[in-house]
């Protein structure tokens, strides 16, 4: 059978653990066909980001035109945007982006700044699912989000800005908060003891997009993605790739 097509609009991670590389691995692992629009090139490894080059907005638009003209895209994941002008390009085409999942990537696992809030805010009205971690949720709302209760309040507040559903992730707490359909749900899991968590947020949002493309509703897609990331963390926890936080095992 012809696989479902899922588009990632994101930056490149030269270390292969996050960004477009993680997205395409996730799509492949879940049986979808991945296509891509590159927003930025990063010089990056497990220790951090040493350089970022944004792709010109007109080239981002041209990539998007090429993909949408030829492929029947079933879902779209947006990751690192990096430039408000690129966010404007994506927002202008939002009506053409089905099952849109936006991961508001602001800071890499290593702590390196990847985007500012101005590069994410234009996209907030459009996602079917928005997937900030608790620190990103705080940045988008202009405050700190530390506890599960604050995560729940942040999810509801962000949903008020337009997304159909919001998942605020808190991997350190082994708790994610889903706000969808006017209801807030706490999703608990067992923490995975590993330093190899580079790209976990990218993988989570990409798994949601892939499952939406395959026909899941939002709660099913989110629960599946949470389980998938946990398996990928377990699968890669003994890997020795790089001197910093290593990648997940997307095909575990």
Short mmCIF file of C-alpha atoms in Angstrom, two decimals:
data_model
loop_
_atom_site.label_atom_id
_atom_site.label_comp_id
_atom_site.label_asym_id
_atom_site.label_seq_id
_atom_site.Cartn_x
_atom_site.Cartn_y
_atom_site.Cartn_z
CA UNK A 1 0.00 0.00 0.00
CA UNK A 2 1.09 3.57 -0.63
CA UNK A 3 2.22 5.09 2.69
CA UNK A 4 0.76 8.25 4.19
CA UNK A 5 2.89 11.32 3.45
CA UNK A 6 4.01 13.45 6.40
CA UNK A 7 5.85 16.74 5.95
CA UNK A 8 8.40 18.15 8.37
CA UNK A 9 9.22 21.87 8.25
CA UNK A 10 12.24 22.24 10.50
CA UNK A 11 15.96 22.79 10.86
CA UNK A 12 18.77 20.34 10.18
CA UNK A 13 20.83 18.82 13.00
CA UNK A 14 24.25 17.85 11.63
CA UNK A 15 24.59 15.42 14.55
CA UNK A 16 21.49 13.57 13.35
CA UNK A 17 19.71 13.35 16.69
CA UNK A 18 17.10 16.10 16.42
CA UNK A 19 15.48 18.33 13.82
CA UNK A 20 14.62 17.06 10.37
CA UNK A 21 16.80 13.99 10.83
CA UNK A 22 14.85 12.85 13.90
CA UNK A 23 11.55 13.67 12.20
CA UNK A 24 12.28 11.59 9.10
CA UNK A 25 13.49 8.64 11.21
CA UNK A 26 10.28 8.81 13.25
CA UNK A 27 8.06 8.91 10.17
CA UNK A 28 9.89 5.91 8.69
CA UNK A 29 9.72 3.94 11.93
CA UNK A 30 5.95 4.48 12.09
CA UNK A 31 5.28 3.49 8.48
CA UNK A 32 4.83 6.95 6.94
CA UNK A 33 6.69 8.54 4.02
CA UNK A 34 8.56 11.67 5.08
CA UNK A 35 9.07 14.79 2.98
CA UNK A 36 10.81 17.92 4.20
CA UNK A 37 11.15 21.69 4.02
CA UNK A 38 14.39 22.96 5.52
CA UNK A 39 14.24 26.19 7.55
CA UNK A 40 17.80 26.33 8.90
CA UNK A 41 21.15 24.60 8.83
CA UNK A 42 22.79 24.13 12.21
CA UNK A 43 26.37 23.14 12.98
CA UNK A 44 25.50 20.86 15.87
CA UNK A 45 26.56 17.78 17.76
CA UNK A 46 25.74 16.24 21.14
CA UNK A 47 27.69 19.00 22.91
CA UNK A 48 25.81 21.94 21.44
CA UNK A 49 25.13 24.25 18.51
CA UNK A 50 28.08 26.22 17.17
CA UNK A 51 26.47 27.96 14.18
CA UNK A 52 23.04 28.54 12.62
CA UNK A 53 22.28 29.63 9.06
CA UNK A 54 18.64 30.42 8.30
CA UNK A 55 17.36 29.43 4.88
CA UNK A 56 16.06 32.50 2.99
CA UNK A 57 12.26 32.76 3.31
CA UNK A 58 11.79 32.62 -0.46
CA UNK A 59 13.63 29.28 -0.57
CA UNK A 60 11.46 27.97 2.26
CA UNK A 61 8.42 29.04 0.24
CA UNK A 62 9.79 27.38 -2.89
CA UNK A 63 10.38 24.10 -1.03
CA UNK A 64 6.85 24.25 0.36
CA UNK A 65 5.42 24.93 -3.12
CA UNK A 66 7.33 21.98 -4.56
CA UNK A 67 6.17 19.52 -1.91
CA UNK A 68 2.52 20.58 -1.81
CA UNK A 69 2.25 20.63 -5.63
CA UNK A 70 3.29 16.99 -5.97
CA UNK A 71 2.44 15.10 -2.78
CA UNK A 72 -0.86 14.38 -1.04
CA UNK A 73 0.35 15.44 2.40
CA UNK A 74 -1.66 13.92 5.27
CA UNK A 75 -0.01 15.71 8.20
CA UNK A 76 2.60 18.39 8.85
CA UNK A 77 5.02 18.87 11.73
CA UNK A 78 6.69 22.27 12.24
CA UNK A 79 9.81 22.36 14.38
CA UNK A 80 12.59 24.94 14.47
CA UNK A 81 11.56 28.06 12.55
CA UNK A 82 14.30 30.46 13.63
CA UNK A 83 13.12 33.54 11.73
CA UNK A 84 9.83 35.50 12.01
CA UNK A 85 9.84 35.92 8.22
CA UNK A 86 9.85 32.13 7.82
CA UNK A 87 7.04 31.86 10.36
CA UNK A 88 5.05 34.29 8.18
CA UNK A 89 5.61 32.07 5.13
CA UNK A 90 4.28 29.04 7.02
CA UNK A 91 1.35 30.92 8.54
CA UNK A 92 0.29 32.17 5.10
CA UNK A 93 -0.03 28.55 3.93
CA UNK A 94 -1.53 27.15 7.14
CA UNK A 95 -4.89 26.40 5.50
CA UNK A 96 -3.07 23.99 3.18
CA UNK A 97 -1.29 22.14 6.00
CA UNK A 98 -3.51 19.30 7.29
CA UNK A 99 -3.14 17.84 10.79
CA UNK A 100 -0.67 20.57 11.66
CA UNK A 101 1.51 19.83 14.70
CA UNK A 102 3.70 22.69 15.92
CA UNK A 103 6.62 22.01 18.23
CA UNK A 104 7.72 25.49 19.35
CA UNK A 105 11.44 24.73 19.43
CA UNK A 106 13.21 27.50 21.33
CA UNK A 107 16.21 25.82 22.99
CA UNK A 108 18.16 22.68 22.10
CA UNK A 109 18.69 19.87 24.62
CA UNK A 110 22.24 21.19 25.05
CA UNK A 111 20.87 24.58 26.12
CA UNK A 112 21.68 26.40 22.87
CA UNK A 113 19.12 29.01 21.77
CA UNK A 114 17.53 28.03 18.46
CA UNK A 115 14.56 30.38 18.07
CA UNK A 116 12.92 33.34 19.73
CA UNK A 117 9.27 33.62 20.70
CA UNK A 118 8.72 35.98 17.74
CA UNK A 119 9.49 33.03 15.43
CA UNK A 120 6.77 30.90 17.03
CA UNK A 121 3.97 33.31 17.98
CA UNK A 122 2.65 33.79 14.39
CA UNK A 123 1.91 30.05 14.20
CA UNK A 124 -0.07 29.69 17.44
CA UNK A 125 -3.55 30.19 15.93
CA UNK A 126 -3.19 27.31 13.46
CA UNK A 127 -2.05 23.96 14.94
CA UNK A 128 -4.24 20.98 15.45
CA UNK A 129 -1.73 20.13 18.21
CA UNK A 130 0.83 22.40 19.91
CA UNK A 131 3.58 20.57 21.83
CA UNK A 132 5.72 22.90 23.99
CA UNK A 133 7.77 21.58 26.86
CA UNK A 134 7.12 23.33 30.15
CA UNK A 135 9.96 25.82 29.65
CA UNK A 136 8.75 26.72 26.15
CA UNK A 137 5.19 27.08 27.46
CA UNK A 138 6.48 29.51 30.06
CA UNK A 139 8.37 31.51 27.45
CA UNK A 140 5.31 31.73 25.19
CA UNK A 141 3.19 32.92 28.11
CA UNK A 142 5.79 35.23 29.62
CA UNK A 143 6.22 33.37 32.92
CA UNK A 144 7.61 30.25 34.56
CA UNK A 145 5.96 26.85 34.34
CA UNK A 146 7.40 24.43 36.89
CA UNK A 147 4.74 22.19 38.44
CA UNK A 148 2.12 19.88 36.98
CA UNK A 149 -0.56 22.36 38.09
CA UNK A 150 1.21 25.19 36.29
CA UNK A 151 1.58 22.97 33.21
CA UNK A 152 -2.19 22.38 33.20
CA UNK A 153 -2.90 26.10 33.48
CA UNK A 154 -0.39 26.82 30.70
CA UNK A 155 -1.97 24.21 28.39
CA UNK A 156 -5.39 25.79 28.84
CA UNK A 157 -4.02 29.30 28.35
CA UNK A 158 -2.19 28.35 25.15
CA UNK A 159 -5.27 26.57 23.83
CA UNK A 160 -7.05 29.91 24.18
CA UNK A 161 -4.71 31.30 21.51
CA UNK A 162 -6.07 29.02 18.82
CA UNK A 163 -4.67 25.46 18.84
CA UNK A 164 -7.24 22.66 18.86
CA UNK A 165 -5.14 20.83 21.46
CA UNK A 166 -2.05 21.57 23.54
CA UNK A 167 0.34 19.09 25.13
CA UNK A 168 2.74 20.61 27.65
CA UNK A 169 5.50 18.07 28.19
CA UNK A 170 7.46 17.63 31.40
CA UNK A 171 9.86 14.78 30.90
CA UNK A 172 11.75 15.59 34.09
CA UNK A 173 8.50 15.11 36.01
CA UNK A 174 7.43 12.05 33.94
CA UNK A 175 4.18 13.96 33.40
CA UNK A 176 2.62 15.44 30.26
CA UNK A 177 -0.55 17.54 30.28
CA UNK A 178 -3.04 17.33 27.39
CA UNK A 179 -5.73 19.98 26.97
CA UNK A 180 -8.18 19.07 24.21
CA UNK A 181 -11.89 19.49 23.69
CA UNK A 182 -12.14 21.75 26.71
CA UNK A 183 -10.78 19.03 29.02
CA UNK A 184 -7.40 18.71 30.70
CA UNK A 185 -5.84 15.28 31.19
CA UNK A 186 -2.69 14.28 33.03
CA UNK A 187 -0.61 11.64 31.25
CA UNK A 188 1.81 9.93 33.60
CA UNK A 189 4.66 7.61 32.74
CA UNK A 190 7.75 6.00 34.18
CA UNK A 191 10.90 8.11 33.81
CA UNK A 192 13.61 6.50 31.70
CA UNK A 193 17.03 6.85 33.36
CA UNK A 194 19.21 7.93 30.43
CA UNK A 195 21.35 10.84 29.32
CA UNK A 196 20.55 10.01 25.69
CA UNK A 197 17.52 12.23 25.21
CA UNK A 198 18.67 14.50 22.39
CA UNK A 199 15.74 15.00 20.02
CA UNK A 200 13.04 13.63 22.31
CA UNK A 201 10.78 16.65 21.77
CA UNK A 202 11.18 16.51 17.99
CA UNK A 203 10.45 12.79 18.06
CA UNK A 204 7.34 13.24 20.20
CA UNK A 205 5.76 15.85 17.94
CA UNK A 206 6.70 13.91 14.80
CA UNK A 207 5.12 10.76 16.18
CA UNK A 208 1.91 12.67 16.86
CA UNK A 209 1.88 13.95 13.26
CA UNK A 210 2.52 10.48 11.86
CA UNK A 211 -0.29 8.93 13.91
CA UNK A 212 -2.72 11.70 12.91
CA UNK A 213 -1.81 10.99 9.28
CA UNK A 214 -2.60 7.32 9.88
CA UNK A 215 -6.06 8.15 11.25
CA UNK A 216 -5.71 8.45 15.04
CA UNK A 217 -7.68 11.09 16.87
CA UNK A 218 -5.68 13.54 18.98
CA UNK A 219 -5.74 11.72 22.36
CA UNK A 220 -4.82 8.40 20.71
CA UNK A 221 -1.97 10.03 18.77
CA UNK A 222 -0.60 11.73 21.89
CA UNK A 223 -0.71 8.58 24.02
CA UNK A 224 0.93 6.57 21.25
CA UNK A 225 3.66 9.19 20.80
CA UNK A 226 4.41 9.22 24.52
CA UNK A 227 4.79 5.44 24.50
CA UNK A 228 6.91 5.52 21.34
CA UNK A 229 9.33 8.07 22.81
CA UNK A 230 9.67 5.98 25.98
CA UNK A 231 10.58 2.91 23.90
CA UNK A 232 13.06 4.94 21.85
CA UNK A 233 14.68 6.28 25.04
CA UNK A 234 15.00 2.76 26.46
CA UNK A 235 16.38 1.49 23.16
CA UNK A 236 19.16 4.07 23.02
CA UNK A 237 20.05 4.48 26.68
CA UNK A 238 23.24 2.37 26.45
CA UNK A 239 24.49 3.95 23.23
CA UNK A 240 27.80 5.84 23.28
CA UNK A 241 27.34 8.31 20.44
CA UNK A 242 29.14 11.59 21.07
CA UNK A 243 30.39 13.11 24.30
CA UNK A 244 27.10 14.80 25.30
CA UNK A 245 23.44 13.75 25.41
CA UNK A 246 23.06 11.20 22.65
CA UNK A 247 20.10 10.42 20.38
CA UNK A 248 17.14 8.13 20.81
CA UNK A 249 16.84 4.76 19.06
CA UNK A 250 14.01 5.55 16.68
CA UNK A 251 13.81 1.98 15.41
CA UNK A 252 13.97 0.25 18.77
#
